[in-house]
Coordinates of C-alpha atoms in Angstrom, one line a residue:
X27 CA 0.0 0.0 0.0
X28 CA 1.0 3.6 -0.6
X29 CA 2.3 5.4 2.4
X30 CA -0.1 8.4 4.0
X31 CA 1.1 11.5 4.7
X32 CA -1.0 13.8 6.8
X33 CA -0.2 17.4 6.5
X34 CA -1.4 21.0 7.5
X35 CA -4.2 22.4 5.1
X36 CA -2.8 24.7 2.1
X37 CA -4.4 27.3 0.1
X38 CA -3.9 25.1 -3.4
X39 CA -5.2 21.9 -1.7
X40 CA -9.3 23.8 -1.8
X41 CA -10.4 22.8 -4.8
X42 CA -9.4 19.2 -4.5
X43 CA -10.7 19.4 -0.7
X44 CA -14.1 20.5 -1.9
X45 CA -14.8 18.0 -4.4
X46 CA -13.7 15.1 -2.1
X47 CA -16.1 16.6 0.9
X48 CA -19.2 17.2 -1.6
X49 CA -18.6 13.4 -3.0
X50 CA -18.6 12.2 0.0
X51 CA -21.3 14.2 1.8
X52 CA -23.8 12.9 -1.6
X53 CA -22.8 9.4 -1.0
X54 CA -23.1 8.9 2.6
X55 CA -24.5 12.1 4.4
X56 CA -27.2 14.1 2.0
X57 CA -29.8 11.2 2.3
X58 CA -30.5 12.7 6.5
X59 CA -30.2 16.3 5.3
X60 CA -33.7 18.0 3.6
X61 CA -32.6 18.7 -0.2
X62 CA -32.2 22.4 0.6
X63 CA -30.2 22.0 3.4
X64 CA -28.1 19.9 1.6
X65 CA -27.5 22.6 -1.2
X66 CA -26.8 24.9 1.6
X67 CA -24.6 22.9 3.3
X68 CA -22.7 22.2 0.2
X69 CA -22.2 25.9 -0.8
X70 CA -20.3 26.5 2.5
X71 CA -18.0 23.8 1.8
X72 CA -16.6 26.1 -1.4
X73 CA -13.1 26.6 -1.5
X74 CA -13.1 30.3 -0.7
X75 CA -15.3 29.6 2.3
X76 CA -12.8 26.9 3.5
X77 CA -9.5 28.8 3.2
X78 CA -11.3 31.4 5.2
X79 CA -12.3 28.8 7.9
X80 CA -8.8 27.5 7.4
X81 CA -7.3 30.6 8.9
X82 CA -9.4 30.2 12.2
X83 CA -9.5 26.4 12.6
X84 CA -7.2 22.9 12.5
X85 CA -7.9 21.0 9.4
X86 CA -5.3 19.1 8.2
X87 CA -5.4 16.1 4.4
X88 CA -4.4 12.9 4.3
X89 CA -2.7 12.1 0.7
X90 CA -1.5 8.8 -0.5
X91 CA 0.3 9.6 -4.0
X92 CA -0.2 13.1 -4.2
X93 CA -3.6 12.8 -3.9
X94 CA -6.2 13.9 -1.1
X95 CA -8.0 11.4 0.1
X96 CA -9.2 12.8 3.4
X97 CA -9.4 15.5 5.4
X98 CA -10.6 16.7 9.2
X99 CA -11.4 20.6 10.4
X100 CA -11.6 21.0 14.2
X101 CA -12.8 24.2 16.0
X102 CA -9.6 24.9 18.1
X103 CA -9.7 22.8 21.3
X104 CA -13.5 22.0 21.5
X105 CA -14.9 20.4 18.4
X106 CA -14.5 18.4 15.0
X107 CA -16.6 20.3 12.7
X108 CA -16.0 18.3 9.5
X109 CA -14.2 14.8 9.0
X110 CA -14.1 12.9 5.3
X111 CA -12.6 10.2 3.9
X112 CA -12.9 8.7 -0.1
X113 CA -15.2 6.0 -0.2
X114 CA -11.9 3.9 -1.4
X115 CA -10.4 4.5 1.6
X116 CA -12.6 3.6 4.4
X117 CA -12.0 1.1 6.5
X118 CA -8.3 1.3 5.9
X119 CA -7.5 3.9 9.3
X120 CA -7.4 7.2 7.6
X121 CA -10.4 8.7 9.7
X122 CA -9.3 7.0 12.7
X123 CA -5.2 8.5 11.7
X124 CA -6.7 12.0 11.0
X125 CA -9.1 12.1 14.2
X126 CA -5.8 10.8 16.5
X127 CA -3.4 14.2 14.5
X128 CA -6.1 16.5 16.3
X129 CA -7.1 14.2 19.7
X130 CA -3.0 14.5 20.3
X131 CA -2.6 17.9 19.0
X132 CA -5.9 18.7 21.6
X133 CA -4.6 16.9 24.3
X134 CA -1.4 18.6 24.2
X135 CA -2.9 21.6 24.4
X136 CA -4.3 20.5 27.6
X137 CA -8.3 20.3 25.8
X138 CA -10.0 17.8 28.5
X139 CA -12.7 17.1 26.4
X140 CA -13.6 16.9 22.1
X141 CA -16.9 16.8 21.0
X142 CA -18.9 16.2 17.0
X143 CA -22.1 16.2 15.8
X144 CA -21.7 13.2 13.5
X145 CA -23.4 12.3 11.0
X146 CA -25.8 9.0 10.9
X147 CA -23.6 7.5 8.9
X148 CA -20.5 8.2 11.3
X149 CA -22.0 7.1 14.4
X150 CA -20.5 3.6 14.6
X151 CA -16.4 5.2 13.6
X152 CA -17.0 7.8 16.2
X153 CA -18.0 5.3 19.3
X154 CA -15.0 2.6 17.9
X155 CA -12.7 5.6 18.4
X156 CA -14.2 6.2 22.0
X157 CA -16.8 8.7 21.3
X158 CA -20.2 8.2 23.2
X159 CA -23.6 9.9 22.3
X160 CA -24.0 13.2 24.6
X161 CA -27.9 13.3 23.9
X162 CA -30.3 12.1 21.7
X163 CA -30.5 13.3 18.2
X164 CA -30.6 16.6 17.0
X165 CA -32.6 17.9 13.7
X166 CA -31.9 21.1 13.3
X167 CA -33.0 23.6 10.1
X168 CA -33.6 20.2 7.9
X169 CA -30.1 18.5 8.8
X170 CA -30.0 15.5 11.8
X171 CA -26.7 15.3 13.7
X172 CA -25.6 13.3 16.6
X173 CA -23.9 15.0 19.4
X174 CA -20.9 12.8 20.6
X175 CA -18.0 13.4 23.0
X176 CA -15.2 11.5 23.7
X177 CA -12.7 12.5 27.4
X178 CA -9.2 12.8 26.2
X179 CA -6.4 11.1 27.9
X180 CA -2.8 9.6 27.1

């Protein structure tokens, strides 16, 4: 197998970033969003929006032969706000490897705890990876989300 690289979110890597999250988000997320919200939610992934998120949160590819193939944004210390992998790759530890960069870049920081409102689809990666459901579900303006939170420690 190729070796994975995970590196710090660049400028250039948008476009590619934002045609990997919207493939992924119509394979395995958009059926528990309303059609509009979907749209909606797709539009903020655009590349301008994300190098402008970039600037003020963690997010961070994973590339195996110069290609992206996943990629994780985290609000600073509290949250993951978006986590996607290529449908090739799952199962094959690139969520888990780019959910442990932030976890261990969070911890050091001295974050107690990391919480994500996953996706339906996400629910069983999140709870392998020691993530437990904070409430019950949450359908909010046409999308359904499940809060999670996982304690960090060593």
């Amino acid at each position: 197998d190729a070796s994975m690289l995970i590196r710090k979110f660049k400028k250039q890597d948008a476009d590619e970033v934002y045609k990997l999250i919207s493939k992924v988000f119509k394979e395995f997320v958009a059926k528990d969003f309303t059609k509009s919200k979907a749209k909606e939610w797709l539009e903020e992934q655009h590349p301008k929006k994300q190098i402008e998120r970039a600037k003020t949160r963690d997010v961070y590819v994973a590339i195996i032969s110069n290609k992206i193939i996943g990629m994780i944004e985290a609000v600073p210390n509290k949250k993951i706000s978006r986590l996607f992998v290529n449908k090739k790759y799952h199962k094959k530890r690139i969520a888990s490897s780019l959910l442990d960069k932030i976890e261990v870049l969070y911890y050091k920081r001295s974050a107690k705890k990391l919480v994500v409102w996953s996706s339906l689809y996400a629910v069983k990666f999140y709870e392998k990876a020691g993530y437990r459901k904070s409430r019950g579900l949450i359908k909010k303006d046409g999308a359904t989300y499940q809060p999670m939170i996982k304690i960090l420690s060593k």
